[in-house]
Amino acid sequence: MTDLKNKQAIEKNIPTWLTILLAAACGIIVANLYYAQPLIGLISSSIGLSESSAGFIVTLTQIGYVVGLLFIVPLGDIVENRRLIVVSLLLTAIALAVAALAKQPLLFLGASLFIGLGSVATQVLVPFASYLATETTRGRVVGNIMSGLLLGIMLSRPLSSLVADLFGWHAIFALSAAAVVILAIVLSKVLPARRPATTTHYAVLLGSMWHLLRTTPILRRRAAYHACVFATFSLFWTTVPLLLSGPVFHFSQKAIALFALAGVAGAVAAPIAGRLADRGWTRLGTWIALATVVISVLLPLMIQTGSPIGIAVLVISAILLDAGVSANLVFGQRAIFSLGPEIRSRLNGLFMALFFFGGAIGSAIGGWAYASGGWSTVLWIGIAFPVAAMLYFATEKK
């Protein structure tokens, strides 16, 4: 009864401080997925991992995250959410601490897997926030919180580069472990309890996910749209550091970190998209988001130069890309969160797993495309993904 009263009170008006806290929490947690990306060379040489196996540092984190999306996030439909979030955070903190202390490749790779697994706490927090919001404010609340998550993704790479440059690569994992422990304590104190009404057994819950995927067209569509734009996002951010550090621009590691910071401006699109969705403009907003991603890749394809103009074009491209991806993500989550609340965690887990798989494809193709055909080949492939999403979106019934 007390939990119900807490929920009803928060539904009337979610405090601004709680929205900010949840946005910050999502950013802090999701950043753990990306800290290692710009440090692969440093880490692999330090722990004795061969160059051919260095990619496993990122791959295992991604695998852990997808496994968590499919097997941990659905628990949000049957397990008390606050407890699930706190336990996931403590698992993440332990894995981060192990990574910070690891000197052997197998130990670090194992820690990487569990960092990804525990970081799915973000995808328990997002639907948790949607439960606390009313129908008329759900898009705004989700948009604001997703802006925090996206900021975490965008800031993680430059932050880890700068920390590693000052204190060594171990420091970023140690600092994050401490931050996650503090976050777990704070959330355990301030989050209201939420006990799902369903009594479905876990095995039945997992079995229902295939049924949900088959019988929920909006889930399949929204996952497909965002898998395409996230593939372009991953492809761009995997290859642009190679371009910037190459013979055309000669950027240092710090300069690349500063460039990555420019894309952070694109996160402002998330709360704007949430407000548009609340007003019923999801369809128009989706068209604009997809078109923005296409334009973001088309600009550097049309204007390729090593002059300051070329750098400016890349900065504008990064901002537009991040804005389009941020907005499209919010439109997608707003759409699936409008479905039954009793299945929301499972829907979110499926949605995230599917589009994250698209991102993994983009990263894999990006490295190959850059090595095989250079920056222009990367950009042509990057345009193909959102164009495919637009063509598919055109077939959606109004």
Coordinates of C-alpha atoms in Angstrom, one line a residue:
M1 CA 0.0 0.0 0.0
T2 CA 2.8 2.4 0.8
D3 CA 4.5 1.6 -2.5
L4 CA 1.3 2.3 -4.3
K5 CA 0.9 5.7 -2.6
N6 CA 4.5 6.6 -3.4
K7 CA 3.9 5.8 -7.1
Q8 CA 0.6 7.8 -7.2
A9 CA 2.3 10.8 -5.6
I10 CA 5.2 10.8 -8.1
E11 CA 2.9 10.3 -11.0
K12 CA 1.2 13.6 -10.3
N13 CA 4.4 15.5 -10.8
I14 CA 7.9 13.9 -11.1
P15 CA 10.3 16.2 -9.3
T16 CA 12.9 17.9 -11.5
W17 CA 15.7 16.6 -9.2
L18 CA 14.5 13.0 -9.7
T19 CA 14.5 13.4 -13.5
I20 CA 18.0 14.9 -13.4
L21 CA 19.2 12.1 -11.1
L22 CA 17.8 9.3 -13.4
A23 CA 19.4 11.0 -16.4
A24 CA 22.7 11.3 -14.7
A25 CA 22.5 7.7 -13.5
C26 CA 21.9 6.4 -17.1
G27 CA 24.8 8.4 -18.3
I28 CA 27.2 7.2 -15.6
I29 CA 26.2 3.6 -16.2
V30 CA 26.1 3.4 -20.0
A31 CA 29.5 5.2 -20.2
N32 CA 31.1 2.0 -19.0
L33 CA 30.3 0.3 -22.3
Y34 CA 32.6 2.8 -24.2
Y35 CA 35.5 3.6 -21.9
A36 CA 37.7 1.0 -23.3
Q37 CA 37.2 1.8 -27.0
P38 CA 39.8 4.6 -27.4
L39 CA 42.2 2.7 -25.0
I40 CA 42.3 -0.6 -26.8
G41 CA 46.0 -0.1 -27.8
L42 CA 47.1 0.9 -24.3
I43 CA 45.2 -1.9 -22.6
S44 CA 46.2 -4.7 -24.9
S45 CA 49.9 -3.9 -24.7
S46 CA 49.6 -3.6 -20.9
I47 CA 47.9 -6.9 -20.2
G48 CA 49.8 -8.9 -22.9
L49 CA 46.9 -9.2 -25.4
S50 CA 47.9 -9.7 -29.0
E51 CA 46.8 -7.1 -31.6
S52 CA 44.7 -9.7 -33.4
S53 CA 42.8 -10.3 -30.1
A54 CA 42.5 -6.7 -29.0
G55 CA 39.1 -6.3 -30.5
F56 CA 37.7 -8.8 -27.9
I57 CA 38.0 -6.0 -25.3
V58 CA 35.0 -4.2 -26.9
T59 CA 33.3 -7.2 -28.3
L60 CA 32.9 -9.0 -25.0
T61 CA 31.5 -5.9 -23.4
Q62 CA 28.9 -5.7 -26.2
I63 CA 28.2 -9.4 -25.9
G64 CA 27.6 -9.0 -22.1
Y65 CA 25.3 -6.1 -22.7
V66 CA 23.2 -7.9 -25.3
V67 CA 22.9 -11.0 -23.0
G68 CA 21.8 -8.7 -20.2
L69 CA 19.2 -7.0 -22.4
L70 CA 17.7 -10.4 -23.3
F71 CA 18.0 -12.1 -19.9
I72 CA 18.2 -9.5 -17.2
V73 CA 16.1 -6.5 -18.4
P74 CA 13.0 -8.7 -18.8
L75 CA 13.1 -9.4 -15.0
G76 CA 11.8 -5.8 -14.6
D77 CA 8.4 -7.2 -15.4
I78 CA 8.4 -9.7 -12.5
V79 CA 11.1 -8.5 -10.0
E80 CA 11.0 -5.5 -7.7
N81 CA 12.7 -2.9 -9.9
R82 CA 14.7 -0.9 -7.3
R83 CA 16.4 -4.1 -6.0
L84 CA 17.1 -5.3 -9.6
I85 CA 18.8 -1.9 -10.4
V86 CA 20.9 -1.9 -7.3
V87 CA 22.1 -5.5 -7.7
S88 CA 23.0 -4.8 -11.3
L89 CA 25.0 -1.8 -10.3
L90 CA 26.9 -3.6 -7.6
L91 CA 27.8 -6.3 -10.2
T92 CA 29.0 -3.6 -12.5
A93 CA 31.2 -2.0 -9.7
I94 CA 32.8 -5.3 -8.9
A95 CA 33.6 -5.9 -12.6
L96 CA 35.0 -2.4 -13.0
A97 CA 37.3 -2.9 -9.9
V98 CA 38.5 -6.2 -11.4
A99 CA 39.3 -4.5 -14.7
A100 CA 41.2 -1.7 -12.9
L101 CA 43.4 -4.3 -11.2
A102 CA 43.7 -6.8 -13.9
K103 CA 47.2 -7.6 -15.3
Q104 CA 46.2 -10.8 -17.2
P105 CA 44.2 -10.8 -20.4
L106 CA 41.7 -13.5 -19.4
L107 CA 40.9 -11.7 -16.2
F108 CA 40.4 -8.4 -18.0
L109 CA 38.3 -9.9 -20.7
G110 CA 36.1 -11.7 -18.2
A111 CA 35.6 -8.4 -16.3
S112 CA 34.7 -6.7 -19.7
L113 CA 31.9 -9.3 -20.2
F114 CA 30.4 -8.6 -16.7
I115 CA 30.8 -4.8 -17.2
G116 CA 28.5 -5.1 -20.2
L117 CA 26.1 -7.5 -18.3
G118 CA 25.7 -5.2 -15.3
S119 CA 25.4 -2.0 -17.4
V120 CA 21.9 -3.1 -18.5
A121 CA 20.7 -1.4 -15.3
T122 CA 20.2 1.6 -17.6
Q123 CA 17.5 -0.3 -19.5
V124 CA 15.7 -1.1 -16.2
L125 CA 15.9 2.6 -15.2
V126 CA 14.3 3.9 -18.4
P127 CA 11.1 1.9 -18.3
F128 CA 11.0 2.4 -14.5
A129 CA 10.9 6.2 -15.2
S130 CA 8.1 5.7 -17.8
Y131 CA 6.0 3.9 -15.1
L132 CA 6.4 7.0 -12.9
A133 CA 5.3 9.4 -15.6
T134 CA 1.8 10.1 -16.7
E135 CA 0.7 9.4 -20.2
T136 CA 0.8 13.1 -21.1
T137 CA 4.3 13.6 -19.9
R138 CA 5.9 10.2 -20.7
G139 CA 7.6 11.4 -23.8
R140 CA 9.1 14.4 -22.1
V141 CA 10.3 12.4 -19.1
V142 CA 11.8 9.6 -21.3
G143 CA 13.4 12.3 -23.6
N144 CA 15.1 14.1 -20.7
I145 CA 16.4 10.8 -19.2
M146 CA 17.6 9.6 -22.6
S147 CA 19.5 12.8 -23.1
G148 CA 21.5 11.8 -20.0
L149 CA 22.1 8.4 -21.4
L150 CA 23.3 9.8 -24.7
L151 CA 25.5 12.3 -23.0
G152 CA 27.1 9.3 -21.2
I153 CA 27.8 7.6 -24.5
M154 CA 29.2 10.7 -26.1
L155 CA 31.3 11.9 -23.2
S156 CA 32.7 8.4 -22.3
R157 CA 35.3 8.3 -25.1
P158 CA 36.9 11.7 -24.6
L159 CA 36.7 11.3 -20.8
S160 CA 38.6 8.0 -20.9
S161 CA 41.2 9.3 -23.2
L162 CA 41.9 12.3 -21.0
V163 CA 41.9 10.3 -17.8
A164 CA 44.3 7.7 -19.3
D165 CA 46.6 10.5 -20.6
L166 CA 46.8 11.9 -17.1
F167 CA 46.7 8.9 -14.8
G168 CA 47.0 5.7 -16.9
W169 CA 44.2 3.5 -18.3
H170 CA 43.5 1.7 -15.0
A171 CA 42.3 5.0 -13.5
I172 CA 39.1 5.3 -15.5
F173 CA 37.9 1.9 -14.4
A174 CA 38.7 2.6 -10.8
L175 CA 37.0 6.0 -10.8
S176 CA 33.9 4.5 -12.5
A177 CA 33.7 1.7 -10.0
A178 CA 33.6 4.3 -7.1
A179 CA 31.0 6.3 -9.0
V180 CA 28.8 3.3 -9.6
V181 CA 28.9 2.3 -5.9
I182 CA 27.9 5.8 -4.8
L183 CA 25.1 5.7 -7.4
A184 CA 23.8 2.4 -6.1
I185 CA 23.6 3.7 -2.6
V186 CA 21.8 6.9 -3.7
L187 CA 19.3 5.1 -5.9
S188 CA 18.6 2.6 -3.1
K189 CA 17.6 5.5 -0.9
V190 CA 15.6 7.7 -3.2
L191 CA 13.9 5.4 -5.7
P192 CA 10.3 4.3 -4.8
A193 CA 9.8 0.5 -4.8
R194 CA 8.0 -0.9 -7.8
R195 CA 6.7 -4.5 -7.5
P196 CA 5.2 -5.7 -10.8
A197 CA 1.7 -7.2 -10.6
T198 CA 2.4 -10.2 -12.8
T199 CA 3.4 -13.5 -11.2
T200 CA 4.8 -15.0 -14.4
H201 CA 7.7 -17.5 -14.0
Y202 CA 11.0 -16.5 -15.4
A203 CA 11.1 -19.3 -18.0
V204 CA 7.7 -18.4 -19.2
L205 CA 8.7 -14.8 -19.3
L206 CA 11.7 -15.5 -21.5
G207 CA 9.6 -17.7 -23.8
S208 CA 7.1 -14.9 -24.2
M209 CA 9.7 -12.6 -25.8
W210 CA 9.7 -14.4 -29.1
H211 CA 5.9 -14.2 -29.1
L212 CA 6.1 -10.4 -28.4
L213 CA 8.6 -10.0 -31.2
R214 CA 6.3 -11.8 -33.6
T215 CA 3.0 -10.1 -32.6
T216 CA 4.2 -6.5 -32.0
P217 CA 4.7 -4.8 -35.4
I218 CA 5.6 -1.4 -33.8
L219 CA 8.5 -3.1 -31.9
R220 CA 9.9 -4.7 -35.0
R221 CA 9.6 -1.5 -37.0
R222 CA 11.0 0.8 -34.4
A223 CA 13.9 -1.6 -33.7
A224 CA 14.6 -1.8 -37.5
Y225 CA 14.6 2.0 -37.9
H226 CA 17.0 2.6 -35.0
A227 CA 19.2 -0.4 -35.9
C228 CA 19.9 1.4 -39.2
V229 CA 20.7 4.8 -37.7
F230 CA 22.7 3.3 -34.9
A231 CA 24.7 1.3 -37.4
T232 CA 25.6 4.7 -39.1
F233 CA 26.4 6.2 -35.6
S234 CA 28.7 3.3 -34.7
L235 CA 30.3 3.3 -38.2
F236 CA 31.0 7.0 -38.0
W237 CA 32.5 7.1 -34.5
T238 CA 34.6 4.0 -35.1
T239 CA 36.2 5.4 -38.2
V240 CA 36.4 9.2 -37.7
P241 CA 39.2 8.9 -35.1
L242 CA 41.2 7.0 -37.8
L243 CA 40.6 9.8 -40.3
L244 CA 41.5 12.6 -37.8
S245 CA 44.7 10.9 -36.6
G246 CA 45.7 10.2 -40.2
P247 CA 47.8 12.1 -42.7
V248 CA 45.0 14.5 -43.6
F249 CA 44.4 16.1 -40.2
H250 CA 47.2 14.8 -37.9
F251 CA 45.1 15.2 -34.8
S252 CA 46.6 14.2 -31.4
Q253 CA 44.7 12.0 -28.9
K254 CA 43.6 15.1 -27.0
A255 CA 42.4 16.8 -30.2
I256 CA 40.3 13.8 -31.1
A257 CA 38.8 13.8 -27.6
L258 CA 37.9 17.5 -28.0
F259 CA 36.3 16.7 -31.4
A260 CA 34.2 14.0 -29.7
L261 CA 33.0 16.5 -27.2
A262 CA 31.5 18.6 -30.1
G263 CA 29.0 15.8 -30.8
V264 CA 27.6 16.2 -27.3
A265 CA 25.5 19.2 -28.5
G266 CA 23.4 16.7 -30.5
A267 CA 22.0 15.3 -27.2
V268 CA 19.7 18.4 -26.9
A269 CA 17.5 16.7 -29.5
A270 CA 16.3 14.0 -27.1
P271 CA 14.1 16.2 -24.8
I272 CA 12.8 18.1 -27.8
A273 CA 11.8 14.8 -29.4
G274 CA 10.1 13.8 -26.2
R275 CA 8.0 16.9 -26.3
L276 CA 7.1 16.4 -29.9
A277 CA 6.1 12.8 -29.2
D278 CA 3.8 14.0 -26.4
R279 CA 2.0 16.3 -28.9
G280 CA 1.4 13.5 -31.3
W281 CA 4.1 14.4 -33.8
T282 CA 6.0 11.2 -33.8
R283 CA 5.6 10.5 -37.5
L284 CA 6.8 13.9 -38.6
G285 CA 9.6 13.8 -36.0
T286 CA 10.8 10.4 -37.2
W287 CA 11.0 11.7 -40.8
I288 CA 13.1 14.6 -39.6
A289 CA 15.3 12.4 -37.5
L290 CA 16.1 10.0 -40.3
A291 CA 16.6 12.8 -42.8
T292 CA 19.0 14.5 -40.3
V293 CA 21.1 11.3 -40.1
V294 CA 21.3 11.2 -44.0
I295 CA 22.3 14.8 -44.2
S296 CA 25.0 14.3 -41.5
V297 CA 26.7 11.8 -43.6
L298 CA 26.1 13.5 -46.9
L299 CA 27.8 16.7 -45.9
P300 CA 31.3 15.3 -45.3
L301 CA 30.9 13.2 -48.5
M302 CA 30.3 16.3 -50.5
I303 CA 33.0 18.4 -48.8
Q304 CA 36.2 16.6 -48.2
T305 CA 39.2 18.8 -47.5
G306 CA 42.0 19.0 -44.9
S307 CA 41.4 22.7 -44.4
P308 CA 39.6 24.3 -41.4
I309 CA 36.5 24.1 -43.5
G310 CA 36.8 20.3 -43.6
I311 CA 37.1 20.2 -39.8
A312 CA 34.1 22.5 -39.5
V313 CA 32.1 20.2 -41.7
L314 CA 33.0 17.1 -39.7
V315 CA 32.0 18.9 -36.5
I316 CA 28.6 19.9 -37.9
S317 CA 28.2 16.3 -39.2
A318 CA 28.9 14.9 -35.8
I319 CA 26.4 17.2 -34.1
L320 CA 23.7 16.4 -36.7
L321 CA 24.4 12.7 -36.5
D322 CA 24.1 12.6 -32.7
A323 CA 21.0 14.8 -32.8
G324 CA 19.2 12.5 -35.4
V325 CA 20.1 9.3 -33.6
S326 CA 19.1 10.8 -30.2
A327 CA 15.7 12.0 -31.5
N328 CA 14.9 8.7 -33.3
L329 CA 15.7 6.7 -30.1
V330 CA 13.3 8.8 -28.1
F331 CA 10.5 8.5 -30.7
G332 CA 11.1 4.7 -30.8
Q333 CA 11.0 4.3 -27.0
R334 CA 8.0 6.6 -26.6
A335 CA 6.1 4.4 -29.1
I336 CA 6.8 1.1 -27.4
F337 CA 6.3 2.5 -23.9
S338 CA 2.8 3.4 -25.0
L339 CA 2.0 -0.4 -25.1
G340 CA 1.0 -2.5 -22.2
P341 CA 2.9 -1.6 -18.9
E342 CA 3.0 -5.3 -17.9
I343 CA 5.3 -6.1 -20.9
R344 CA 7.3 -2.8 -21.0
S345 CA 10.6 -4.2 -19.7
R346 CA 10.5 -7.1 -22.2
L347 CA 9.7 -4.8 -25.1
N348 CA 12.5 -2.4 -24.1
G349 CA 15.0 -5.3 -23.8
L350 CA 14.1 -6.6 -27.2
F351 CA 14.2 -3.1 -28.7
M352 CA 17.6 -2.3 -27.3
A353 CA 19.1 -5.7 -28.2
L354 CA 18.0 -5.5 -31.8
F355 CA 19.3 -2.0 -32.4
F356 CA 22.4 -2.6 -30.5
F357 CA 23.1 -5.5 -32.9
G358 CA 22.8 -3.0 -35.7
G359 CA 25.4 -0.8 -34.0
A360 CA 27.7 -3.8 -33.7
I361 CA 27.3 -4.4 -37.5
G362 CA 28.2 -0.8 -38.2
S363 CA 31.3 -0.9 -36.1
A364 CA 32.5 -4.1 -37.8
I365 CA 31.8 -2.8 -41.3
G366 CA 33.4 0.6 -40.5
G367 CA 36.8 -0.8 -39.8
W368 CA 36.7 -3.0 -42.9
A369 CA 35.4 -0.2 -45.1
Y370 CA 38.0 2.3 -44.0
A371 CA 40.8 -0.1 -44.6
S372 CA 39.5 -1.2 -47.9
G373 CA 38.1 1.9 -49.5
G374 CA 38.9 4.8 -47.3
W375 CA 36.7 7.5 -45.8
S376 CA 34.4 7.9 -48.9
T377 CA 33.5 4.2 -48.8
V378 CA 32.6 4.6 -45.1
L379 CA 30.3 7.5 -45.9
W380 CA 28.5 5.8 -48.7
I381 CA 27.8 2.8 -46.5
G382 CA 26.8 5.2 -43.7
I383 CA 24.2 6.8 -46.0
A384 CA 22.7 3.4 -47.1
F385 CA 21.6 2.5 -43.6
P386 CA 19.3 5.5 -42.9
V387 CA 18.0 5.6 -46.4
A388 CA 16.9 1.9 -46.0
A389 CA 15.2 3.0 -42.7
M390 CA 13.4 5.8 -44.5
L391 CA 12.2 3.5 -47.3
Y392 CA 10.9 1.0 -44.7
F393 CA 9.3 3.8 -42.7
A394 CA 7.4 5.0 -45.8
T395 CA 5.5 1.7 -45.8
E396 CA 4.2 2.2 -42.2
K397 CA 0.5 2.9 -42.1
K398 CA -0.6 6.1 -40.5

